[in-house]
Short mmCIF file of C-alpha atoms in Angstrom, two decimals:
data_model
loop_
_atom_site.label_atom_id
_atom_site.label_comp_id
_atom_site.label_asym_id
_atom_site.label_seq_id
_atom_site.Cartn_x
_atom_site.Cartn_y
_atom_site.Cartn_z
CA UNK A 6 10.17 -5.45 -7.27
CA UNK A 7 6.66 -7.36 -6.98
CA UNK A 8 3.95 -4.27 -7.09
CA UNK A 9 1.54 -5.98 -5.43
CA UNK A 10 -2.33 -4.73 -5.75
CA UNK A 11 -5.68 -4.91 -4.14
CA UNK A 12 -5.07 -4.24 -0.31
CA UNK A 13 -7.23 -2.23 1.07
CA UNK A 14 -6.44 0.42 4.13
CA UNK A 15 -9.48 1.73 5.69
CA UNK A 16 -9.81 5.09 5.96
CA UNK A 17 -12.52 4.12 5.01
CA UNK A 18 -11.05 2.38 2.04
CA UNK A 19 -7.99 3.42 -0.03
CA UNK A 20 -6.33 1.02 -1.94
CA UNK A 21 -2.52 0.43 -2.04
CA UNK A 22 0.05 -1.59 -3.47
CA UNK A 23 2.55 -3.85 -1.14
CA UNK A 24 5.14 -6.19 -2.10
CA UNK A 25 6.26 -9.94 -0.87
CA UNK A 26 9.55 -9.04 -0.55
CA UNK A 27 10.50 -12.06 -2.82
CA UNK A 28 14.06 -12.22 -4.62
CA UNK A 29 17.28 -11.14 -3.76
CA UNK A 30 18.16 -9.23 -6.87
CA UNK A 31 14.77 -8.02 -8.01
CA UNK A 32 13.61 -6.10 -5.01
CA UNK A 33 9.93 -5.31 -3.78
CA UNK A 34 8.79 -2.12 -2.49
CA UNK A 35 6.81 -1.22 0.30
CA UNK A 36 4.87 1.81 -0.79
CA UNK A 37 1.06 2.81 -1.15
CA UNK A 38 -0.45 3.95 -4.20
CA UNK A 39 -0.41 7.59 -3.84
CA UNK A 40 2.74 8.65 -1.10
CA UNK A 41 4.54 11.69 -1.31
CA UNK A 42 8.08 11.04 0.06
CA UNK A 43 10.84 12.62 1.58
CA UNK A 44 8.69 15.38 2.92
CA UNK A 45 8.69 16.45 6.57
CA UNK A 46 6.11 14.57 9.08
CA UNK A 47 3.41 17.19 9.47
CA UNK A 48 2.39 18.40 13.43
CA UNK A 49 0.37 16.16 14.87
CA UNK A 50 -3.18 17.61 15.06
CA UNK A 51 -3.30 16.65 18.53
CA UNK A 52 -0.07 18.43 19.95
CA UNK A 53 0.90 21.14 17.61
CA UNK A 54 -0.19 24.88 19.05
CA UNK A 55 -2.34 26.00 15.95
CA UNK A 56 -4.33 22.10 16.38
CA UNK A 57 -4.99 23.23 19.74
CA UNK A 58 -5.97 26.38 19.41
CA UNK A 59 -8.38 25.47 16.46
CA UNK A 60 -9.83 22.33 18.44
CA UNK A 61 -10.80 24.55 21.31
CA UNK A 62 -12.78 26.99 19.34
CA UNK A 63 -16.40 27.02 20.38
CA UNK A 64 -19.12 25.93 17.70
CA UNK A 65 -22.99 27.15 17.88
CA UNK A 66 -24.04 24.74 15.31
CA UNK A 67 -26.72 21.99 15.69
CA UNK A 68 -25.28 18.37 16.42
CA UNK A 69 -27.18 16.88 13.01
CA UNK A 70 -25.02 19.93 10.80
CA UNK A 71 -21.87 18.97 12.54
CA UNK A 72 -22.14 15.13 11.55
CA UNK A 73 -23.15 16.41 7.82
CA UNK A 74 -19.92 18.42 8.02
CA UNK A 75 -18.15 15.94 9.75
CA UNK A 76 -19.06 13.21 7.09
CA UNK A 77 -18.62 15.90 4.07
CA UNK A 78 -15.02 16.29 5.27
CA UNK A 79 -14.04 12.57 6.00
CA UNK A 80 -14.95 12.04 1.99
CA UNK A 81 -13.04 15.33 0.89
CA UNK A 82 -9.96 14.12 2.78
CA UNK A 83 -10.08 10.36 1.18
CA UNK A 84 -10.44 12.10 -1.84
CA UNK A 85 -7.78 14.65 -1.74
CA UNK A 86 -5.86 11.49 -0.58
CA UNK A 87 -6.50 9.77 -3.20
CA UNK A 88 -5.76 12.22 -6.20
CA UNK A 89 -2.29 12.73 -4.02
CA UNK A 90 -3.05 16.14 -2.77
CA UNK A 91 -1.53 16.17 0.56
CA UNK A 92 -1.62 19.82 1.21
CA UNK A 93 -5.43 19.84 0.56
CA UNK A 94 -6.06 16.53 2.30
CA UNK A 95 -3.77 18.01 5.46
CA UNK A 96 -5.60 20.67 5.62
CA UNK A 97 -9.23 19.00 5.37
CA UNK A 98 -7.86 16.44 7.93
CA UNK A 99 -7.25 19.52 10.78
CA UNK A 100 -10.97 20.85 9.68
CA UNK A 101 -12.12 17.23 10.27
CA UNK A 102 -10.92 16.66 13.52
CA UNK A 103 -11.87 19.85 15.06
CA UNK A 104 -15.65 19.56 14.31
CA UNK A 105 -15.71 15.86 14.94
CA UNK A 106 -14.13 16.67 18.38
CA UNK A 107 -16.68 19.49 18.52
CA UNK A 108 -19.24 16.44 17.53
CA UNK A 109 -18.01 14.35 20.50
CA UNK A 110 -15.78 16.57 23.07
CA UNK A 111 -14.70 13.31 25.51
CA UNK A 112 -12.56 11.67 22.34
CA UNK A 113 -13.97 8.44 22.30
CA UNK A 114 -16.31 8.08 20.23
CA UNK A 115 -16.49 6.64 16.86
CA UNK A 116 -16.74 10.04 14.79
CA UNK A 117 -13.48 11.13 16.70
CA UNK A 118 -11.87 8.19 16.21
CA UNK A 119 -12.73 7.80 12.63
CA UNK A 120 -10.91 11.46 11.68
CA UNK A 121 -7.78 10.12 13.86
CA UNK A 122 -7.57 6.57 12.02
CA UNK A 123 -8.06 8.70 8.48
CA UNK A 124 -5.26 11.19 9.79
CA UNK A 125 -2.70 8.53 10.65
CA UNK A 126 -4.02 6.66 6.76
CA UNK A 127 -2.72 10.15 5.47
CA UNK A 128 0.36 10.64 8.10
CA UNK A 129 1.33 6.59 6.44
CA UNK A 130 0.21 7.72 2.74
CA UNK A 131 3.14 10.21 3.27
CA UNK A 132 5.67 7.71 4.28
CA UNK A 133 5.64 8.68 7.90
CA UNK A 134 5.69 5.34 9.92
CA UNK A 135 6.14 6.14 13.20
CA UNK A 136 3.68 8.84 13.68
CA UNK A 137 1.12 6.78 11.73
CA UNK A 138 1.91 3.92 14.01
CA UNK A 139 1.44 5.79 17.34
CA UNK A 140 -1.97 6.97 16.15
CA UNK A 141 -3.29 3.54 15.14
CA UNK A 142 -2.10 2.26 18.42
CA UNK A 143 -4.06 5.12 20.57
CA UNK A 144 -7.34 4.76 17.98
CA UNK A 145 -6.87 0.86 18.73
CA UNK A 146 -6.75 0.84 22.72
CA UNK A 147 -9.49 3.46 22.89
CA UNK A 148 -11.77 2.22 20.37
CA UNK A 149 -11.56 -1.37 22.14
CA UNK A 150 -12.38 -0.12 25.54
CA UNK A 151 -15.12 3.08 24.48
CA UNK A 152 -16.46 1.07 21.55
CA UNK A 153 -15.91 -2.89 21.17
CA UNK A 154 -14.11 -5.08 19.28
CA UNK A 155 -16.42 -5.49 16.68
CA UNK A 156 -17.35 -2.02 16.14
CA UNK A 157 -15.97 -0.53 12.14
CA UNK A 158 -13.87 1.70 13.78
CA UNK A 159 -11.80 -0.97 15.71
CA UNK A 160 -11.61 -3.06 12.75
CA UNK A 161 -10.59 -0.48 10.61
CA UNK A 162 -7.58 0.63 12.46
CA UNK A 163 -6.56 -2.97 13.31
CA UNK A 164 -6.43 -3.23 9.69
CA UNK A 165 -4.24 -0.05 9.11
CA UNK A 166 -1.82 -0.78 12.02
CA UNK A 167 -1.35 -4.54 10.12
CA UNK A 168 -0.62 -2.78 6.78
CA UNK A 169 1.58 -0.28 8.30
CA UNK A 170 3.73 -3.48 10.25
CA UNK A 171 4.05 -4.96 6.63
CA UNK A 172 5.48 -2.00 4.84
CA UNK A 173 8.05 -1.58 7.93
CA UNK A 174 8.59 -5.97 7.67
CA UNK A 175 7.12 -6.62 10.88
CA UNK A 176 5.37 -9.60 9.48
CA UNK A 177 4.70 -11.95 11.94
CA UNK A 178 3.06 -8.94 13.98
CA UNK A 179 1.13 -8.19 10.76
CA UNK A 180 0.27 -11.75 10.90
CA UNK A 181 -1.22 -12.17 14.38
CA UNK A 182 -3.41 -8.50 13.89
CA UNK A 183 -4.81 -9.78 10.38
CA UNK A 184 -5.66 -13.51 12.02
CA UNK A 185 -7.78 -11.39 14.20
CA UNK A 186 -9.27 -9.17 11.57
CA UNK A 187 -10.17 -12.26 9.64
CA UNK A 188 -12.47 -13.95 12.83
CA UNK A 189 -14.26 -10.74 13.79
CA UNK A 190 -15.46 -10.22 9.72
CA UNK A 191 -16.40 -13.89 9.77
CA UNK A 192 -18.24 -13.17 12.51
CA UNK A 193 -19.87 -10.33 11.46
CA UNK A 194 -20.05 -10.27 7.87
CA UNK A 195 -19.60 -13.64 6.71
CA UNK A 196 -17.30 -15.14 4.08
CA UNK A 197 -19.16 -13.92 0.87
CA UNK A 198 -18.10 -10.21 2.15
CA UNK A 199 -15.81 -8.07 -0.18
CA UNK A 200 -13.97 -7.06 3.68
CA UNK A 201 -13.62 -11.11 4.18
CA UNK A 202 -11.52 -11.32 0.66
CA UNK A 203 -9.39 -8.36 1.62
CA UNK A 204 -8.44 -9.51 4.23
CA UNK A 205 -7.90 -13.33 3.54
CA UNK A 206 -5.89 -11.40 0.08
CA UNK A 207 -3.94 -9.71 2.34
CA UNK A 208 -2.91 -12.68 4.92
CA UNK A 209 -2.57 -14.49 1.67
CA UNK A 210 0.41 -11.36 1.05
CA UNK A 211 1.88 -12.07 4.46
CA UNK A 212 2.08 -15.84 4.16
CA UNK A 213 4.11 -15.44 0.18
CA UNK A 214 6.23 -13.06 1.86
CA UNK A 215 7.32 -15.23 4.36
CA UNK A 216 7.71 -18.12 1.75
CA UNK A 217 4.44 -20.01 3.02
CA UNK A 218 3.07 -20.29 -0.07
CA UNK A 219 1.51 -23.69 -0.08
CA UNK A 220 -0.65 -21.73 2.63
CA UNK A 221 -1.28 -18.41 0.79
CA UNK A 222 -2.49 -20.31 -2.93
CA UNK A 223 -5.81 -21.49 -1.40
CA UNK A 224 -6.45 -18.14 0.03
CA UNK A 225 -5.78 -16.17 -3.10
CA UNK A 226 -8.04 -18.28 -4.72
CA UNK A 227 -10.83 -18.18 -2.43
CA UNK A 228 -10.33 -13.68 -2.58
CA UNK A 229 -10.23 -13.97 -6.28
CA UNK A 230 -13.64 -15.91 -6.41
CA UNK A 231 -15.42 -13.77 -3.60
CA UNK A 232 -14.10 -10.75 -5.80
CA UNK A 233 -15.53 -12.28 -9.07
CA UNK A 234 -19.08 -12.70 -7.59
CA UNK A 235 -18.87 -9.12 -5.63
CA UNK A 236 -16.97 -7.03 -8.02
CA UNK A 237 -17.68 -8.86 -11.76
CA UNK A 238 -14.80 -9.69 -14.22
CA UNK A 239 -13.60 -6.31 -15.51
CA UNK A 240 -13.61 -4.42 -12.13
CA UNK A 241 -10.00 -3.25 -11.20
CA UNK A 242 -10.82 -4.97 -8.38
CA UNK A 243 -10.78 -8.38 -9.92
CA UNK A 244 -7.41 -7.42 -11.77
CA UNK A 245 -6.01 -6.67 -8.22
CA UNK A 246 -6.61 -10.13 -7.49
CA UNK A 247 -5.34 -11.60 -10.49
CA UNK A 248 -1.99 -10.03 -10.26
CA UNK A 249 -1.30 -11.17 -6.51
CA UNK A 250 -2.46 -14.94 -7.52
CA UNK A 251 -0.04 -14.59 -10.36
CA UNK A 252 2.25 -12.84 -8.78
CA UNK A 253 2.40 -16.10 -6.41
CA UNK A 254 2.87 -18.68 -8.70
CA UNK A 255 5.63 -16.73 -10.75
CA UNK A 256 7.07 -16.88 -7.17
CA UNK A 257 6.77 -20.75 -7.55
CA UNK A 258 8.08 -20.83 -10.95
CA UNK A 259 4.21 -21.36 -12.74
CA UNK A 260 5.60 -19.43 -15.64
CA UNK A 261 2.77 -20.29 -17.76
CA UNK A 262 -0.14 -20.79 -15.36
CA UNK A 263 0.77 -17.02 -14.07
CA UNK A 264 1.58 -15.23 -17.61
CA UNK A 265 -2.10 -14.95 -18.94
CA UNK A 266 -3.21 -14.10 -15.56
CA UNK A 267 -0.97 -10.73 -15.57
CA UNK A 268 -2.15 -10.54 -19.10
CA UNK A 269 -5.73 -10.44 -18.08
CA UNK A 270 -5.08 -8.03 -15.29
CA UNK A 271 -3.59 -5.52 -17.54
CA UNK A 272 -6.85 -5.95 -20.07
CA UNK A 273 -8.83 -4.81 -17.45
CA UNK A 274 -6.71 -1.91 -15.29
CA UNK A 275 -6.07 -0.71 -19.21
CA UNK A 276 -9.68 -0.49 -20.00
CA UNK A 277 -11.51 0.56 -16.64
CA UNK A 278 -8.31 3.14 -15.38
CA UNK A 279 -6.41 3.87 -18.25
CA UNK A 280 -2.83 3.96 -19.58
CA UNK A 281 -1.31 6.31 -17.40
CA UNK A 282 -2.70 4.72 -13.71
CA UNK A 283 -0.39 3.31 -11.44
CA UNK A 284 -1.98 0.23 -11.55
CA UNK A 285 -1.60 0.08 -15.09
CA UNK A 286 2.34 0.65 -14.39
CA UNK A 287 2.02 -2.22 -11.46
CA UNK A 288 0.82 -4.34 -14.19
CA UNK A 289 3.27 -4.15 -16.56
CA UNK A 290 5.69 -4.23 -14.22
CA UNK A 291 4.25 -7.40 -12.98
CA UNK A 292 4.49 -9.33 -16.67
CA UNK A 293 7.69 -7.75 -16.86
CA UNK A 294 9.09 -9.42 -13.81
CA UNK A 295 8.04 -12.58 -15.17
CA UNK A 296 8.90 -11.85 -18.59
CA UNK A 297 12.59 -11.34 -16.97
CA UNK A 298 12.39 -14.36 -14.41
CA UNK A 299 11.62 -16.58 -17.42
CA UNK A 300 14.82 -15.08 -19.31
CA UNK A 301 12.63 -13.18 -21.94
CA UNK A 302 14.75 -10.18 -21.25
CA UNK A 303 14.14 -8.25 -24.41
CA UNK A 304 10.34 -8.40 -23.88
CA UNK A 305 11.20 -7.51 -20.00
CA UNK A 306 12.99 -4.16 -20.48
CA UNK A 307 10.59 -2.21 -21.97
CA UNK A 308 7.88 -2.62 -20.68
CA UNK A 309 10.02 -1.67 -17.20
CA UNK A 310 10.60 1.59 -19.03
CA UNK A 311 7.16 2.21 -19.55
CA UNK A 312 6.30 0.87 -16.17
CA UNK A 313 8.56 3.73 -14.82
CA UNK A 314 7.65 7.01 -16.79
CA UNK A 315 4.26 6.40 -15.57
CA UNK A 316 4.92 5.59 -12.24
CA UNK A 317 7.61 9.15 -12.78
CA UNK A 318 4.72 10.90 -14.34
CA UNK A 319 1.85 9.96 -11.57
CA UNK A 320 3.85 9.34 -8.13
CA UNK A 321 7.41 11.61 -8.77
CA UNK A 322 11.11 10.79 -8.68
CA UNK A 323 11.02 10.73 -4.69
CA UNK A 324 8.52 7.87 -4.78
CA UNK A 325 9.42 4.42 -3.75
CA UNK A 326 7.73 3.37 -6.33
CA UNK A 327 9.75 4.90 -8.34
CA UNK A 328 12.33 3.55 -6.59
CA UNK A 329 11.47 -0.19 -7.61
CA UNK A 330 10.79 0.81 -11.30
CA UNK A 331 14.62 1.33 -11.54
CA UNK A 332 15.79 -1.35 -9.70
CA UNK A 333 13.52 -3.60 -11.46
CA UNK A 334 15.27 -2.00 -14.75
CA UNK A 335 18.74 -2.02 -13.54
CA UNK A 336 17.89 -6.16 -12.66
CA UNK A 337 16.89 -6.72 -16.23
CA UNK A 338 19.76 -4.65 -17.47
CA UNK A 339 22.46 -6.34 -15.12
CA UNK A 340 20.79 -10.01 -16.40
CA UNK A 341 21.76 -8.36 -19.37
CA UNK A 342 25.44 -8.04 -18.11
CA UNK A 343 24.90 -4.37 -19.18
CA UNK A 344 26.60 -3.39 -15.67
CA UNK A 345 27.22 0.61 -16.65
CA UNK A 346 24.04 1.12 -17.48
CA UNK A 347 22.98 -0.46 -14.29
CA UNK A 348 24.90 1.15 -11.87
CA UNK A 349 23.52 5.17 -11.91
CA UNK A 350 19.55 3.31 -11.67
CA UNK A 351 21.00 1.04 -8.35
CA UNK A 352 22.38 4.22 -6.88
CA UNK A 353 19.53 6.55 -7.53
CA UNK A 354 16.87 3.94 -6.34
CA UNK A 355 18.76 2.93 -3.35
CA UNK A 356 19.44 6.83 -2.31
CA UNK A 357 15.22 6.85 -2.74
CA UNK A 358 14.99 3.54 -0.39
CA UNK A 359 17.05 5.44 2.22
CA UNK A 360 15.42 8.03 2.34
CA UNK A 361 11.63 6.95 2.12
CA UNK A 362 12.20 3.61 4.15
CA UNK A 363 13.40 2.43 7.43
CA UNK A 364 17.29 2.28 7.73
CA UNK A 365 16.86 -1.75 8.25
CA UNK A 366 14.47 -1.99 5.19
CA UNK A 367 15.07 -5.15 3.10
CA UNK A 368 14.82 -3.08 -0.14
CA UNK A 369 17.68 -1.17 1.44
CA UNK A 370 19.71 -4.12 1.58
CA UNK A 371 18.62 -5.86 -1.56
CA UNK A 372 19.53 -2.80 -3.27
CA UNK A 373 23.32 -2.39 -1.62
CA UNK A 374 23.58 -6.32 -2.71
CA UNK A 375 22.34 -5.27 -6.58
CA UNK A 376 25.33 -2.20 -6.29
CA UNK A 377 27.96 -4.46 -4.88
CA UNK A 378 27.49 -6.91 -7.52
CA UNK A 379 27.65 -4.10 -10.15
CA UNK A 380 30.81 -2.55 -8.78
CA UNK A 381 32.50 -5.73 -8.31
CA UNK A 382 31.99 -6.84 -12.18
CA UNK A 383 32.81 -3.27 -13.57
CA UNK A 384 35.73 -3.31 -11.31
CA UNK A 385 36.36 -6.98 -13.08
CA UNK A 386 36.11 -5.69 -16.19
#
């Protein structure tokens, strides 16, 4: 499983971690930073009785309070978002559309459409696709009629709605959305922009999951040096864009151009986050994966383990995530031919994939793959 760092979703910004879906045994995961899976979709602020009844209260207070309040509670909700409290940030996310409805009562305009787009980053945060996807796809068609095709809050959710297609494996949708993204921040904010390396990062992602990588190098390259001039050298950041460029040539067999890369990366996440981050965890996952695609198998598997007590400790057992962290273990351990050991991580991390992920996921099926093989050479045994 490739952890992938540095794309950003735009809630206004939250950063998450995606996969290439590279490799049949060593499966990638789909999953943002901080999800909480395997719980119940919440109501829809829009339909459910208590929404509607809170939206329709009257307010008395003065339109410059209301966008105060309205801009207070779009921060509390990223942040509650981002520490993983999805109780709080649920509940901050109902208080933030019913003033910013209050703020603009027709539904359309950007304020509005802002709380929506941060609901549905929240609603995917949680693992809950659809509902995500059918509020990106309203905030999209409105936004490009009320407001414009250039305007944040269009951009934003066009960005969103492309993440979202690549964690369900809709690339070539993902592909056509991002293409789009791309021209209107050229447009409008020029190459040098930090947006303009996200998003050529993130096409970059798209075109090494589908195996164009001859395509995705020069664009990795060209994120990492906007990044390095934007962000500096020991911004996590900068170790985002590290790992995917040497996440890409491990996927092309650089062994040695990509090892000190992943080394570097883990410098900085260790020094700026911390030891028990989930990027740190990405990170050694990362240089494990290439420690185990270069057959280095006893410097792979334990650096997996420690990769997945943090990921345990920060994101839970019902985390894809978690999920990857032991497949990627039970990958190094079947390498290992230590097929017993392997079996009861394949099982638990493919009951996690079906439950978290679509039922046509390729994680899914890399996983049932990794548990036939297992079977089949215990059975042989």
């Amino acid at each position: 499983m490739d952890l992938i760092k540095g794309i950003n979703i735009q809630a206004n910004t939250v950063w998450t971690l995606l996969t290439n879906g590279k490799n049949a045994a060593t499966v990638g995961i789909v999953a943002l930073l901080a999800a909480s899976a395997g719980s119940p979709a919440p109501a829809d602020p829009i339909t459910s009785p208590l929404a509607d009844a809170q939206l329709k209260q009257p307010h008395t207070k003065g339109r410059a309070e209301l966008q105060r309040e309205v801009d207070d509670l779009n921060t509390a909700v990223e942040t509650s978002l981002q520490n993983g409290d999805y109780a709080t940030a649920l509940s901050l996310s109902l208080q933030h559309l019913t003033l910013a409805l209050s703020l603009e009562p027709a539904g359309i305009g950007p304020e509005y459409l802002r709380a929506r787009n941060l609901h549905a980053v929240l609603l995917q945060s949680m693992g809950h696709y659809s509902e995500a996807e059918t509020i990106y796809q309203q905030v999209l068609r409105i936004a490009k009629v009320s407001l414009g095709t250039q305007h944040p809050t269009y951009t934003a959710s066009l960005n969103n709605l492309a993440l979202l297609l690549i964690e369900m494996g809709r690339y070539e949708q993902a592909e056509t959305l991002y293409r789009e993204l791309i021209a209107i921040d050229q447009n409008t904010k020029g190459e040098a922009h930090p947006d303009h390396a996200a998003n050529i990062n993130t096409l970059a992602l798209l075109l090494q999951g589908m195996g164009r990588y001859q395509e995705a190098e020069p664009l990795f390259r060209q994120a990492l040096e906007i990044t390095k001039n934007t962000a500096g050298e020991t911004h996590p950041n900068y170790a985002s864009q590290l790992s995917n460029l040497a996440l890409l040539l491990k996927d092309m067999n650089r062994y040695q151009e990509a090892e000190p890369l992943f080394r570097q990366a883990l410098e900085i996440d260790r020094n700026a986050l911390g030891e028990a981050h989930p990027y740190y965890a990405t990170d050694l996952n990362n240089l494990a994966l290439l420690l185990n695609d270069a057959g280095r198998f006893n410097e792979a598997e334990p650096l997996f383990r420690q990769a997945m007590e943090i990921i345990r400790q920060a994101l839970g057992e019902a985390h894809p995530n978690y999920a990857g962290g032991l497949n990627n273990l039970a990958t190094s351990l079947m390498h290992q031919e230590k097929w017993a050991e392997a079996e009861p991580l394949i099982e638990q991390a493919l009951e996690i994939f079906k439950t978290t992920l679509p039922a046509d996921h390729l994680h899914i099926a890399n996983a049932e793959r990794n548990l036939a093989t297992i079977r089949a050479r215990l059975a042989g045994e």
